[in-house]
Tab-separated table of C-alpha atoms in Angstrom:
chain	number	residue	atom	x	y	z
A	705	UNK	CA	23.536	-43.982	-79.263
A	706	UNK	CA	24.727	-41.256	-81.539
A	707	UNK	CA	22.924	-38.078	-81.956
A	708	UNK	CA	20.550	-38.310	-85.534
A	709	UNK	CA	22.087	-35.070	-86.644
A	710	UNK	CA	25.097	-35.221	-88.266
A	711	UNK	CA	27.804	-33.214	-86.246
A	712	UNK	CA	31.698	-31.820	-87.268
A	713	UNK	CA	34.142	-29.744	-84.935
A	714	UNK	CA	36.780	-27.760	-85.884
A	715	UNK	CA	40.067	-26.169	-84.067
A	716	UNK	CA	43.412	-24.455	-85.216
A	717	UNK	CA	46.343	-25.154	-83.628
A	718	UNK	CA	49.591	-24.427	-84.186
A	719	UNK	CA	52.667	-26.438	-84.610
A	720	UNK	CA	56.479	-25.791	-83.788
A	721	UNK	CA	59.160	-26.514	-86.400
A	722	UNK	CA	62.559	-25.955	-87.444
A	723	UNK	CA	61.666	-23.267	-90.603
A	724	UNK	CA	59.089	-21.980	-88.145
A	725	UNK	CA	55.146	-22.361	-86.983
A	726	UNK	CA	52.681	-24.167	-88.905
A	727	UNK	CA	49.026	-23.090	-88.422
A	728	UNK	CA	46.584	-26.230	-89.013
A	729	UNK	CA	42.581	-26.113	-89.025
A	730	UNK	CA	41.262	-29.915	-88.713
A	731	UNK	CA	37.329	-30.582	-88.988
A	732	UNK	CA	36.060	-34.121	-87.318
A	733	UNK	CA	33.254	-36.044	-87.532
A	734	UNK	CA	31.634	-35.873	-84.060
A	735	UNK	CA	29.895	-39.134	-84.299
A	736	UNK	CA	32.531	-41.096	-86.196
A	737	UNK	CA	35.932	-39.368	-84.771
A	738	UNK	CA	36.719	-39.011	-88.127
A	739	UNK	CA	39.690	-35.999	-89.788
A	740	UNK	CA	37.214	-35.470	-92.472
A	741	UNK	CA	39.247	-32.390	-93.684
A	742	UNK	CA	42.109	-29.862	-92.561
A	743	UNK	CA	44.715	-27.262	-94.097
A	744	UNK	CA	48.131	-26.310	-93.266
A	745	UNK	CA	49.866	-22.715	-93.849
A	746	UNK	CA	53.020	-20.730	-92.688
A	747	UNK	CA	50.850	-18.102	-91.742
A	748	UNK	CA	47.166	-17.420	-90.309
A	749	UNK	CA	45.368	-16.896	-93.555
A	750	UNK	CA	41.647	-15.793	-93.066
A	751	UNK	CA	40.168	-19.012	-95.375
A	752	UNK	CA	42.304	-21.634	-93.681
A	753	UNK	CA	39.062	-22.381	-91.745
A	754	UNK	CA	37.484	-22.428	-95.008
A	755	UNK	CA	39.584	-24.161	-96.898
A	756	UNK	CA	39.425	-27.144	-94.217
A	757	UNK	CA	35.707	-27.077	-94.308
A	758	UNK	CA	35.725	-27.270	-98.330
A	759	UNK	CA	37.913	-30.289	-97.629
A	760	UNK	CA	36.170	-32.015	-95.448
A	761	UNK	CA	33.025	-31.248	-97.401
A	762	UNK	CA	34.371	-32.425	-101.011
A	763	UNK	CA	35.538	-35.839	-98.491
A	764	UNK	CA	31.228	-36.495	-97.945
A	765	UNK	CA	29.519	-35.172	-100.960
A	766	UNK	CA	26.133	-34.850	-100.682
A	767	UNK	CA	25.705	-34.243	-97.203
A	768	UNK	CA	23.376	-31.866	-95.704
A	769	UNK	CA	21.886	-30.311	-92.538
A	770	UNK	CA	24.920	-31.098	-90.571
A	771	UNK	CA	26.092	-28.688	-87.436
A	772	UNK	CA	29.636	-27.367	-88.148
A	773	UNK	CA	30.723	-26.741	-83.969
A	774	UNK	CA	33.732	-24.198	-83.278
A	775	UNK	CA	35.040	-21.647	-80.940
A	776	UNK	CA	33.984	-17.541	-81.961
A	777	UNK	CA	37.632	-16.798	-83.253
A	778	UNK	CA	37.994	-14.332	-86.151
A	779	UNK	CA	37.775	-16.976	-88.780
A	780	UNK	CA	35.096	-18.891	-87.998
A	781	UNK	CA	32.898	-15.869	-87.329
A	782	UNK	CA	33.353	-13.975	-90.432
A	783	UNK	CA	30.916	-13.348	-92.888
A	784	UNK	CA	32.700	-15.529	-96.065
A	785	UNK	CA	33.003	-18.825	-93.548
A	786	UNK	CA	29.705	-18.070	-92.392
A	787	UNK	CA	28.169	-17.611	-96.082
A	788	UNK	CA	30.263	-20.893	-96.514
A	789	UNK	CA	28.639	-22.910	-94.481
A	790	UNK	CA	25.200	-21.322	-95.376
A	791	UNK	CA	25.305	-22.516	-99.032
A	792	UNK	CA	26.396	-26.367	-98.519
A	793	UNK	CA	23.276	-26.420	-95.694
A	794	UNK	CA	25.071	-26.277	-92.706
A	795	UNK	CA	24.444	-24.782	-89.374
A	796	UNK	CA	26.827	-22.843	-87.712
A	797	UNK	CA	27.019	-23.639	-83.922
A	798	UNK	CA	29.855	-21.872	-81.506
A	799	UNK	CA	30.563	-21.598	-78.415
A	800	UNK	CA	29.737	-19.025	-75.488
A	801	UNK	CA	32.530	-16.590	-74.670
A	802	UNK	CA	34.955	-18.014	-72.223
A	803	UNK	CA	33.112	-21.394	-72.526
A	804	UNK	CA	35.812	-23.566	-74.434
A	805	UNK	CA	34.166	-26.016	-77.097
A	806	UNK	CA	36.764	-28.835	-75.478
A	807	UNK	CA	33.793	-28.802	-72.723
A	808	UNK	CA	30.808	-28.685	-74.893
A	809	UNK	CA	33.125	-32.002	-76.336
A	810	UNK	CA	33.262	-33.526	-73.074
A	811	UNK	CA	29.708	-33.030	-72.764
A	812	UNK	CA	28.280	-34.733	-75.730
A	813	UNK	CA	27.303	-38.437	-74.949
A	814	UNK	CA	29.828	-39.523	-77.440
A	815	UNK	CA	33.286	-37.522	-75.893
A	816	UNK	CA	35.199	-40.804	-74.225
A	817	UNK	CA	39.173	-40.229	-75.427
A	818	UNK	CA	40.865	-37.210	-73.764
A	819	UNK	CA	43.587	-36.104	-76.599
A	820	UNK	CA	41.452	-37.379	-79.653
A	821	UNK	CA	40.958	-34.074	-80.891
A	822	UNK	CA	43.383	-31.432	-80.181
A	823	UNK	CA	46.766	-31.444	-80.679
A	824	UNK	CA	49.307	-29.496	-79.144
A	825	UNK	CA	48.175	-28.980	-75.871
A	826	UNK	CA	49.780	-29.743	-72.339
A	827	UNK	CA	47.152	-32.059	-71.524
A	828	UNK	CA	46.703	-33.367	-74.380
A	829	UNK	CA	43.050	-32.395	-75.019
């Protein structure tokens, strides 16, 4: 059974190509394993982050009271995501230091496909 709270995860990776790296912030559903929203830049822009969430946010209008789940890096922790997040009635829920949010994944009753989420990786988590 899925938790009653609404829950989304986000991650940047980054992704080799010919002209360069690409720098892309995806936001899932937790409970439907959904890309609800993500953005792609040349660079590491201090609103990609944002500009994912906005997505994924204009994708489910109307919804409130949901827990937006990330790791403490720079963009997720500063004030304008925060504020952000604060004024469409979301939560903001990270991670421990050193505790990677790939385990608090693993942990929720609903983690059961290894590679689902992050791309880029060795072993393809």
């Amino acid at each position: 059974m899925g938790s009653a709270t609404p829950t989304w995860v986000s991650d940047i990776t980054y992704i080799a190509t010919k002209e360069g790296w690409l720098y892309l912030a995806v936001v899932l559903s937790i409970q439907t394993r959904q890309v609800l929203g993500y953005s792609l830049a040349d660079r590491m822009p201090d609103d990609l982050v944002e500009r994912a969430f906005i997505n994924a946010w204009n994708a489910c209008l109307g919804l409130y009271g949901v827990v937006f789940h990330s790791d403490q890096g720079r963009q997720y922790a500063s004030s304008k995501f925060r504020f952000a997040l604060a004024k469409k009635g979301f939560t903001q829920s990270m991670c421990r230091k050193g505790n990677s949010h790939r385990e608090w994944l693993r942990s929720t009753p609903r983690y059961t496909a290894p590679g689902l989420f992050f791309v880029g990786t060795r072993d393809g988590c």
